[in-house]
XYZ file of C-alpha atoms in Angstrom:
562
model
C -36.559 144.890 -88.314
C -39.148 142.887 -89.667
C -41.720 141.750 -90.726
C -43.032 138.663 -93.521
C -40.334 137.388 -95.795
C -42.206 134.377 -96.797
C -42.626 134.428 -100.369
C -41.030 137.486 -100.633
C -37.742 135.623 -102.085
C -40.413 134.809 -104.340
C -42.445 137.068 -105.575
C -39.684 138.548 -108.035
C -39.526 135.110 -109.259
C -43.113 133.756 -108.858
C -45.253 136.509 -110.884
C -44.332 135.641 -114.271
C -45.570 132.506 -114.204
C -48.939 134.324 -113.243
C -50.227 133.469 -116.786
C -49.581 129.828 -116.864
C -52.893 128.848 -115.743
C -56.279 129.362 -115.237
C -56.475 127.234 -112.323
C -53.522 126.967 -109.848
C -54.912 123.538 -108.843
C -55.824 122.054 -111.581
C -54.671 119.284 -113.498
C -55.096 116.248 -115.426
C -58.238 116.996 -115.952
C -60.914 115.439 -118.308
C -64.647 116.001 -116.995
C -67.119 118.295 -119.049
C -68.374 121.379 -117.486
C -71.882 118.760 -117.658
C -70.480 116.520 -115.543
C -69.167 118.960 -112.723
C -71.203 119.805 -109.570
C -72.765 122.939 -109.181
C -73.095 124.269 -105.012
C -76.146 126.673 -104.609
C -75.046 129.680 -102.279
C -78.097 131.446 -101.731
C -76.153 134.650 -103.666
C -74.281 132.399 -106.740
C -74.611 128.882 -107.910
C -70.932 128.034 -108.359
C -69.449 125.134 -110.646
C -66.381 123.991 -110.210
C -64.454 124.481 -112.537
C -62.333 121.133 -112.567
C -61.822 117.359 -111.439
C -58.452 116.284 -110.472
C -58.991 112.564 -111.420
C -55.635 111.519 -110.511
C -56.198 113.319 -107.077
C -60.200 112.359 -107.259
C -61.110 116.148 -105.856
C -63.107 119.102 -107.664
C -62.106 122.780 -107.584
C -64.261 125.256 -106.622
C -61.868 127.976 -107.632
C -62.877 131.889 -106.719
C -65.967 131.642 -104.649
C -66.654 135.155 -103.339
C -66.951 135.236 -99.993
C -67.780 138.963 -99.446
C -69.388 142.181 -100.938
C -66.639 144.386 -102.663
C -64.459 146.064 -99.839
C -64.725 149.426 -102.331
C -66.125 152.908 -102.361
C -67.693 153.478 -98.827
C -66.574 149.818 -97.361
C -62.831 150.720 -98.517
C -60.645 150.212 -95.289
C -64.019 148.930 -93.411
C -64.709 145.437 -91.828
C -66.294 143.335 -94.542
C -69.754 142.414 -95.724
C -71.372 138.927 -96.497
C -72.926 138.472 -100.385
C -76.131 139.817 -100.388
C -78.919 137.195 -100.869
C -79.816 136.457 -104.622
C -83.500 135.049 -106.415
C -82.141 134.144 -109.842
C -79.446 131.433 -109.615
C -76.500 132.514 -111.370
C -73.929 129.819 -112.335
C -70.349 131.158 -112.344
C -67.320 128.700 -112.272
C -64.536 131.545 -110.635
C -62.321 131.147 -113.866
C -61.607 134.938 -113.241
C -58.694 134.991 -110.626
C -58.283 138.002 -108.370
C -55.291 139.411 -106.299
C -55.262 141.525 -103.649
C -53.288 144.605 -104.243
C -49.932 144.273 -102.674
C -45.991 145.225 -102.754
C -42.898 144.478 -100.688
C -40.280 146.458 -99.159
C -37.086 146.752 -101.999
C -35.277 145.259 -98.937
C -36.503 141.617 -99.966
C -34.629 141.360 -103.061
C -31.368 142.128 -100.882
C -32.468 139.848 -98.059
C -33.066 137.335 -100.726
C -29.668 137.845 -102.031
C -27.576 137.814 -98.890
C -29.168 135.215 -97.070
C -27.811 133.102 -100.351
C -24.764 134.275 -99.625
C -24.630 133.846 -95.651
C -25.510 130.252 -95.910
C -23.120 129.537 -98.247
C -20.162 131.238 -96.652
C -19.417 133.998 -99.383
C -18.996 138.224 -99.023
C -22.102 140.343 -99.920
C -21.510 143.588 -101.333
C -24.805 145.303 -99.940
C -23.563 148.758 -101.558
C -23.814 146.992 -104.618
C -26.939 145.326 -103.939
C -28.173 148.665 -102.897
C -27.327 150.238 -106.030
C -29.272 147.792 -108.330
C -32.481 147.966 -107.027
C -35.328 148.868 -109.252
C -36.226 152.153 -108.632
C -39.843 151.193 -108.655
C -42.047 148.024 -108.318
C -43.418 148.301 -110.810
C -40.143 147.109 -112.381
C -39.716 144.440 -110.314
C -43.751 142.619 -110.948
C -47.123 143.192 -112.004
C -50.035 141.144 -111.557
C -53.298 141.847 -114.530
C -55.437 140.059 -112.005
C -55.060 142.462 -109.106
C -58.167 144.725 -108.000
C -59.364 145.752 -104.472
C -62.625 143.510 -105.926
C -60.475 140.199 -104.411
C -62.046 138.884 -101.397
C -62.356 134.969 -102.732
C -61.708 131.929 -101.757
C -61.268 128.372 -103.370
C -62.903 125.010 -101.668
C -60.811 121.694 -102.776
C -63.661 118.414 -102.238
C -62.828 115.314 -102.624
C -65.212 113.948 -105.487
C -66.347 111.156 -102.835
C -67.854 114.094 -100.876
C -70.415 114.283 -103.569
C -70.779 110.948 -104.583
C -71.497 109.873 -100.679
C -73.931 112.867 -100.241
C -72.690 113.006 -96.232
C -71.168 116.406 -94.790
C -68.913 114.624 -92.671
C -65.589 115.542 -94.008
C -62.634 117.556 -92.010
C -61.873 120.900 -93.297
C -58.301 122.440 -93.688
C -58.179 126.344 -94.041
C -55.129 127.525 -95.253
C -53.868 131.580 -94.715
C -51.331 132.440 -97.043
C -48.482 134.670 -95.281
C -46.111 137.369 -97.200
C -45.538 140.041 -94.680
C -49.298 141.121 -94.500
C -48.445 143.326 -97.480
C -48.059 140.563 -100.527
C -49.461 137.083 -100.770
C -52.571 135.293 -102.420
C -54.573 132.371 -101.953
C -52.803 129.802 -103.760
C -49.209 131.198 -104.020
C -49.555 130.993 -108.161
C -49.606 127.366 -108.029
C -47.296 126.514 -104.829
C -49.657 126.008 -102.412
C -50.765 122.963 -104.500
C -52.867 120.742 -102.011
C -52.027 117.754 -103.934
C -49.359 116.240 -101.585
C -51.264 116.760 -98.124
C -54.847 115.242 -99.942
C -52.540 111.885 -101.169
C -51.420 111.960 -97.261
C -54.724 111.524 -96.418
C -54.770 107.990 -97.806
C -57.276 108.497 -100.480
C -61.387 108.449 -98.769
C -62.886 109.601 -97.129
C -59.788 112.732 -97.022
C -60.454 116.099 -96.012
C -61.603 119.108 -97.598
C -59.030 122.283 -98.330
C -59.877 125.777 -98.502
C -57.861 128.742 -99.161
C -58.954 132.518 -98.976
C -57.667 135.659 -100.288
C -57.167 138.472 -97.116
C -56.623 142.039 -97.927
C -52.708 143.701 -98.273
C -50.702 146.409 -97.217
C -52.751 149.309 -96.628
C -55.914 148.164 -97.812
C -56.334 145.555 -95.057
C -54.022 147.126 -91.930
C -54.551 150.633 -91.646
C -54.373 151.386 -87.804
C -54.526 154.712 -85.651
C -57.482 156.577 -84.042
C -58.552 158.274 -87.290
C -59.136 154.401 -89.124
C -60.625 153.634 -85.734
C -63.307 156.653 -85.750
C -63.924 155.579 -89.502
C -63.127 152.408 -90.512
C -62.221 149.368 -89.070
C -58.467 149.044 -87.817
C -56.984 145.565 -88.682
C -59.839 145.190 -91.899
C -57.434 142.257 -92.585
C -58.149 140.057 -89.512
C -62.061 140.679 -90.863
C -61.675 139.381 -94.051
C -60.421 136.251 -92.413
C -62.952 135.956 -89.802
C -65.806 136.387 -92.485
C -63.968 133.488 -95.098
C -63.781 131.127 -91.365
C -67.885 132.248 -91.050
C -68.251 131.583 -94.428
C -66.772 127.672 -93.823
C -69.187 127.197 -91.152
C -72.612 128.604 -93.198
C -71.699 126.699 -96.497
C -69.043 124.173 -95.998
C -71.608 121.251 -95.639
C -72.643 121.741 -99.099
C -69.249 120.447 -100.011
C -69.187 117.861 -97.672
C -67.106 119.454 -94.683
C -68.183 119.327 -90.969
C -68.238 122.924 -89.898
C -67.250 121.147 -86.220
C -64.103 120.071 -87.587
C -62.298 122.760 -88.834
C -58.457 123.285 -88.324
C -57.133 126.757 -89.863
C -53.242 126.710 -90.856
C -50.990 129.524 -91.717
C -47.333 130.063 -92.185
C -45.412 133.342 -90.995
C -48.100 136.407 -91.534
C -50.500 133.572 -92.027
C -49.533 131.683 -88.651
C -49.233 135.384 -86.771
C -52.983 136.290 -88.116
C -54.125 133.231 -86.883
C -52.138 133.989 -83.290
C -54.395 136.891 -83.246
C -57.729 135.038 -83.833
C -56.897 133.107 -80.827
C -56.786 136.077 -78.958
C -59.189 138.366 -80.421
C -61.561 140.332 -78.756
C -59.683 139.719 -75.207
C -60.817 135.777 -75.347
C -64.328 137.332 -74.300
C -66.908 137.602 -77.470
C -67.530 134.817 -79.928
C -64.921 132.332 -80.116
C -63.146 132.033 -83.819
C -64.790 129.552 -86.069
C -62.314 126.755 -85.866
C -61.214 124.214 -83.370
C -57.760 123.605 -84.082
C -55.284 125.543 -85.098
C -51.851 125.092 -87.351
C -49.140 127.653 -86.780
C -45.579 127.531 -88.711
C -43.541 130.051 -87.678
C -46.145 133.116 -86.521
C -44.904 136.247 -87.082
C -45.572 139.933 -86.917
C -43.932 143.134 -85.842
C -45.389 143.935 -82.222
C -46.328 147.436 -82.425
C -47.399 148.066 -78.360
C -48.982 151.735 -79.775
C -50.348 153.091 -82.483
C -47.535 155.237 -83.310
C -45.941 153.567 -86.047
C -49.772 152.699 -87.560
C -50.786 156.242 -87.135
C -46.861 157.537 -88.601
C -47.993 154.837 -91.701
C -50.812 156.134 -92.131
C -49.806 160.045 -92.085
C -46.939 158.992 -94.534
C -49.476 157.180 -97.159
C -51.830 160.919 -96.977
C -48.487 162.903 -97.176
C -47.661 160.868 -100.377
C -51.565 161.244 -102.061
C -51.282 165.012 -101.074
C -54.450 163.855 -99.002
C -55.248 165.169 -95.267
C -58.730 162.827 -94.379
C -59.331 159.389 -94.226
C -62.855 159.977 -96.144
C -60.630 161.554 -98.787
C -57.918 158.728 -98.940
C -61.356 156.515 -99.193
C -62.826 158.627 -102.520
C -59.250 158.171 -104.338
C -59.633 156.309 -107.740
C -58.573 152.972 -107.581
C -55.821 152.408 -109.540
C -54.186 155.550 -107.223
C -54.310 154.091 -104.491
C -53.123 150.788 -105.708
C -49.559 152.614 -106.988
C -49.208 154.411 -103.430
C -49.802 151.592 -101.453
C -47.189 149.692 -103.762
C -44.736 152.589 -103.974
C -45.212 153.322 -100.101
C -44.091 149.639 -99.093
C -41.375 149.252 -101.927
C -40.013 152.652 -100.976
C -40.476 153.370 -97.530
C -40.276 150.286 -95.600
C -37.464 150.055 -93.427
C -35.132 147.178 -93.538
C -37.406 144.129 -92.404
C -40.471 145.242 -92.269
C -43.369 145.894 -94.943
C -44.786 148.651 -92.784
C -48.530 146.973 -92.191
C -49.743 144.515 -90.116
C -51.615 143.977 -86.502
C -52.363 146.948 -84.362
C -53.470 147.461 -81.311
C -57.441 148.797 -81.980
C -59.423 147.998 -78.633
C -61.254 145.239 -79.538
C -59.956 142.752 -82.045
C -56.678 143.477 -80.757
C -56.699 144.650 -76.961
C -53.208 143.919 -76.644
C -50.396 142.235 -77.746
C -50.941 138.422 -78.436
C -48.008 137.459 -76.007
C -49.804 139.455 -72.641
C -53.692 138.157 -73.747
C -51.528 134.697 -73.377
C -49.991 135.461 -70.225
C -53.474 136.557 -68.690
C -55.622 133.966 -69.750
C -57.154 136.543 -72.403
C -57.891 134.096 -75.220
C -60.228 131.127 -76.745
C -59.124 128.658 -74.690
C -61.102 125.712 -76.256
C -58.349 125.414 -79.275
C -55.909 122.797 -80.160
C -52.560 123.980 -81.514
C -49.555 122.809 -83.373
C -46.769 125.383 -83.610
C -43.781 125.411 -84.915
C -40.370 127.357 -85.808
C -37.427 127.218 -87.918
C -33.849 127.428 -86.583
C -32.726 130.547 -88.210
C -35.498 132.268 -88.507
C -33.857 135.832 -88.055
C -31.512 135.877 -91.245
C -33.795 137.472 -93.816
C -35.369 140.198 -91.471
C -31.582 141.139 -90.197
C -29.520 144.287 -92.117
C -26.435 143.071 -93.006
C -24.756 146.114 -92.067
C -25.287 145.460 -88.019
C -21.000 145.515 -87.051
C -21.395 147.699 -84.424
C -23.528 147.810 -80.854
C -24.743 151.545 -82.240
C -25.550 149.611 -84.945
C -27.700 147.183 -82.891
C -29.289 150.543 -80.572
C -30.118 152.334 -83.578
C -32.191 149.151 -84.885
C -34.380 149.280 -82.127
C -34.815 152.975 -82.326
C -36.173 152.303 -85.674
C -38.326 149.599 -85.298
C -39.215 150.129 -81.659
C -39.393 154.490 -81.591
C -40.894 154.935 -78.343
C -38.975 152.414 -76.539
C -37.099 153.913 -73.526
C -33.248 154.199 -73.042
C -33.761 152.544 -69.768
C -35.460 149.594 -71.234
C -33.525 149.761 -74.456
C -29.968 149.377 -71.907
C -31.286 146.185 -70.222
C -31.655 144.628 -73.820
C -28.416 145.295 -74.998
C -27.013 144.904 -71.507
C -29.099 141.936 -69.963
C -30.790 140.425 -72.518
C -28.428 140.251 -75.666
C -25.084 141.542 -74.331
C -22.439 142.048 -76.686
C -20.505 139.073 -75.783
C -19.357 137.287 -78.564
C -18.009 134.115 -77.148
C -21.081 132.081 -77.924
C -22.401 132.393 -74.478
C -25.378 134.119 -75.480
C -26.076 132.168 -78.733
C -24.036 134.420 -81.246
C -20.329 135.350 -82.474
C -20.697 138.772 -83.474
C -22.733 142.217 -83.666
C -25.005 140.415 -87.031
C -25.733 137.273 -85.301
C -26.689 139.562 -82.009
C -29.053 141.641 -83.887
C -30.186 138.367 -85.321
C -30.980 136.463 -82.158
C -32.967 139.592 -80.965
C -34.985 139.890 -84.096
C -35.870 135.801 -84.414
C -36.960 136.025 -80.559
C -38.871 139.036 -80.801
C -41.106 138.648 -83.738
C -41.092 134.911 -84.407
C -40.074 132.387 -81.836
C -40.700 133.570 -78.950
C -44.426 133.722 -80.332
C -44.464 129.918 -80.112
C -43.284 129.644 -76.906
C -46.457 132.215 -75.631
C -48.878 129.630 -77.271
C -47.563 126.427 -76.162
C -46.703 127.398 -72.713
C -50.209 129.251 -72.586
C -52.492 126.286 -74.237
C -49.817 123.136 -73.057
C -51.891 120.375 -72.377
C -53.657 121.032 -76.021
C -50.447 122.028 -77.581
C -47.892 120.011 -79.888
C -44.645 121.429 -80.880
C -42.148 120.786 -83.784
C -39.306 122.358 -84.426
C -37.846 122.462 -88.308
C -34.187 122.198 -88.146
C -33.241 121.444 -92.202
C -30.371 123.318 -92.674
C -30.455 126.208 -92.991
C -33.686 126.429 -91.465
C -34.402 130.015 -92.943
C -37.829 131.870 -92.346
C -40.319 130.223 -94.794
C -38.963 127.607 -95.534
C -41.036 124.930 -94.128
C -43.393 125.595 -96.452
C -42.339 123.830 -99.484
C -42.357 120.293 -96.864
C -45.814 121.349 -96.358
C -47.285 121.232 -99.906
C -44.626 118.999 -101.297
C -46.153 117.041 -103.817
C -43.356 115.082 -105.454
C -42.739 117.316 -107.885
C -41.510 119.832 -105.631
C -37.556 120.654 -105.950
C -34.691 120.903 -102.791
C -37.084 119.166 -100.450
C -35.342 116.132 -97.946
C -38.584 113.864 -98.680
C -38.182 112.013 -95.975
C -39.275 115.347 -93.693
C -41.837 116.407 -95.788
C -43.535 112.872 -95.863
C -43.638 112.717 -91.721
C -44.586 116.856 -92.131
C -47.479 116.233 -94.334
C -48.349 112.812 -92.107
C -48.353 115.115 -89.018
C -50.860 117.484 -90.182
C -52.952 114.849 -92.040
C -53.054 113.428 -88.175
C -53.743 116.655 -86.574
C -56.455 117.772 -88.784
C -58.298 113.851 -89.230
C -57.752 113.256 -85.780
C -56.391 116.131 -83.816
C -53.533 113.884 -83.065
C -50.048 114.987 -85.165
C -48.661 111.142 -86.140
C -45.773 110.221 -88.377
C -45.884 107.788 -91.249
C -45.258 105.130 -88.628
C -47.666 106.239 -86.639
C -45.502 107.151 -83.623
C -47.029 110.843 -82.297
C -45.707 114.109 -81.570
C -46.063 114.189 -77.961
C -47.967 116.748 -75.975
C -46.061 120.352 -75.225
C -46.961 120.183 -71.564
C -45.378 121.283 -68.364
C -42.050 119.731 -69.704
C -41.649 121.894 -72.733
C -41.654 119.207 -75.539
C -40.893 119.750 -78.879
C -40.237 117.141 -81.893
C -37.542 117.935 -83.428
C -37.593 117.773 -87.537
C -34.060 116.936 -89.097
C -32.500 114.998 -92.277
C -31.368 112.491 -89.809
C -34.846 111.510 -88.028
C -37.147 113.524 -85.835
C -36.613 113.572 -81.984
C -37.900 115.107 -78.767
C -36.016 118.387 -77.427
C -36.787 120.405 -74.904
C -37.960 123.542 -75.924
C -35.368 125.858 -75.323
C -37.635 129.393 -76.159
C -38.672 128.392 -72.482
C -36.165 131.109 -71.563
C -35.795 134.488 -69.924
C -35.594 136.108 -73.239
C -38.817 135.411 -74.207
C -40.518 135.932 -70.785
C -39.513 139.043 -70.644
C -40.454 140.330 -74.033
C -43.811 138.649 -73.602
C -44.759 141.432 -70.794
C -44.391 143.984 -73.731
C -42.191 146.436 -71.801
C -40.620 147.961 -74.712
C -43.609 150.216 -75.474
């Protein structure tokens, strides 16, 4: 089943552009390296390294934000910069990646969910057949190296000119299936279009930060636990949000108005913030919260993690977690890409949030039920009307077909439980009753609600008086899709501007003042007890009634499929 396909459709097509710039956000740009500010950090002074005069903002492009996660911090929580006398300038024009992959199953999702939408036949033996035989042939990326926890901070020039830290902050996490992804998607994730929406001054301040991939950031199991830190990943982004609140005042944010935003592994991170540690430690360092489309692959156990992990050592010829952290570099980097191309089943890139005890005492859906989370957050959350097509084999035609996907994705789910699914929940009616024609659109309906929708439904029915919900229903509405409305900036291609103008508007609202307006200024209205959603079409945006405020998703919030 799944999980992540944002920007997997496009990180075939994406990586070769990797050497087109320098800077992913900058352009038309004049000023001398004299005339750009320098920020002192204690550990680096750090120039930016541009001036956007058109946009009137300076980039701040690959500001570390942590110690090297190598040699004995490899698969470990991560660790601040260490303090520094001499004042180093360094303007970040040395990009880093994360090391990452994606299951060969994306180029085939990518493929057929072309050819769903549009009506046609997919031959998925065919498809099958002409798959690389190894990523490697499908990218490469010079810039990647475990060295790549960075970040970059986009200030409006007035920011510096004013001398007042007063400014809004907007904290963007990238998604990509927790196994691919990077800070500024190669040059997509282009602030330009949501800074304009800010109607020039005083604006807001952007920051994006690089999170670690695939194995290197979501080993799980006991054995990580005794010796590492299980879900590294969600680290990373805590330390980059603790980071905002030490340092973003030297740019001219307000570390007291910070709203994070993600978009599928992005969103479903941030999901997990809100609930980490049980609700009970230190609350996250935001105050509002952005969610489109939050998704992850529940795993209620740590059998899959712990299978994962056995699988990775079986493929190194390694039988320790101290010797998995001695491997050379580069070795690892190859496994972890092979492991994910290779092995991931249909759906899924293999990595991603596990249950560890602490950051993640349970699923996100039950800490919401219980009242386990950070309860003094604002939230906008969203979903996509067909969210299910790219994490859905096409070969589901039969209900074995449909058993034998759970027994995959789900191995220690019971036949007892697996029956009332297929029986209760999703029965194989196919008269539109239950939402679907056939066995595919079954399978797809159960995937959508399980790992994506029904995610939005657990935070705006938990946090519904601070809660505002959308609903993106441009055909075809496909997982990820959103996101090119989000940082359209004009230039951006098969986007209905219309929606991306009162997109852009609503988050420009929500993050100035935590109230999501549209370019009229007419506001989304609040989720509450009536289950509102605003509705995002070509035609106009209405309110619905939410209709994830269903059995379905009460039931799989309980997590009874363990």
């Amino acid at each position: 089943m799944l999980f992540g396909y944002l920007n997997l459709i496009s990180l075939a097509t994406w990586l070769p552009l990797l050497s087109l710039i320098w800077c992913a956000y900058s352009t038309n740009t004049t000023a001398t390296n004299l005339s750009l500010p320098v920020v002192d950090l204690g550990y680096e002074c750090h120039q930016a390294i541009s001036l956007n005069e058109t946009g009137g903002y300076f980039n701040f492009s690959n500001i570390r934000y942590s110690e090297p996660p190598t040699g004995n911090l490899r698969f470990r929580a991560p660790v601040e910069p260490s303090s520094q006398d001499e004042c180093l300038i360094t303007n970040g024009s040395e990009g880093r990646v994360c090391p990452q992959s994606a299951g060969n199953w994306s180029i085939i999702a990518r493929e057929f969910a072309q050819s769903y939408v549009a009506g046609l036949p997919f031959n998925y033996d065919l498809a099958i057949s002409l798959l690389p035989d190894s990523p490697a042939a499908v990218s490469s990326d010079g810039r990647t190296t475990e060295d790549c926890l960075f970040l970059d901070v986009i200030a409006p020039q007035s920011s510096f000119n004013r001398n007042v830290s007063d400014l809004p902050v907007l904290i963007w996490v990238y998604g990509g299936g927790y196994s691919s992804g990077e800070k500024t998607g190669n040059g997509k994730f282009n602030p330009a279009g949501l800074l304009a929406a800010s109607g020039g001054e005083p604006g807001f301040i952007f920051v994006a930060m690089n999170y670690r991939l695939g194995a290197f950031g979501w080993l799980g199991g006991d054995e990580v636990g005794a010796d590492g830190t299980v879900n590294s990943a969600l680290y990373d982004q805590r330390l980059a949000f603790q980071w905002v609140q030490k340092y973003i005042h030297l740019f001219g944010g307000d570390k007291d108005r910070v709203t994070v935003m993600g978009a599928s592994a992005g969103a479903g991170s941030i999901m997990h913030h809100i609930t980490s540690f049980g609700g009970a430690k230190e609350a996250p360092a935001f105050n509002q919260a952005i969610m489109f489309s939050p998704a992850f692959a529940p795993a209620p156990t740590d059998y899959i993690p712990t299978m994962t992990l056995d699988d990775l050592m079986q493929m190194l010829n390694v039988s320790s977690l101290d010797e998995l952290r001695s491997l050379p570099s580069d070795t690892l980097i190859a496994a972890n890409a092979l492991q994910i191309y290779s092995h991931a089943p249909y759906g899924n890139n293999m990595y991603g949030p596990s249950l560890d005890g602490s950051f993640v005492q349970a699923l996100p859906g039950q800490l919401l039920a219980n009242g386990s989370f950070h309860k003094n957050i604002s939230i906008m959350v969203s979903h996509n009307t067909l969210e299910g097509l790219t994490f859905t084999r096409p070969t589901i035609k039969t209900s074995e077909d449909y058993l034998n996907m759970f027994r995959h994705s789900l191995p220690t789910i019971s036949n007892e439980t697996l029956s009332f699914i297929s029986d209760t929940l999703y029965p194989a009616v196919f008269d539109r009753t239950y939402g679907y024609k056939d066995q595919f659109q079954r399978a797809l309906a159960t995937v959508q609600d399980l790992a994506i929708i029904c995610n939005t439904r657990y935070l705006a029915d938990a946090m519904s008086d601070r809660a505002y919900g959308v609903q993106f229903a441009v055909p075809p509405g496909i997982h990820g899709q959103e996101t090119s409305y989000v940082f359209q900036n004009g230039l951006t291609s098969g986007v209905t501007t219309s929606v991306a103008d009162s997109l852009q508007s609503y988050i420009v609202g929500f993050v100035m003042n935590s109230v999501p307006t549209d370019v009229d200024g007419s506001p989304i209205p609040l989720y509450g007890p009536a289950a509102q959603l605003m509705r995002m079409a070509p035609s106009g945006s209405s309110v619905i009634s939410d209709d994830t405020a269903n059995a379905r998703c009460s039931w799989w919030q309980q997590g009874l499929y363990a």
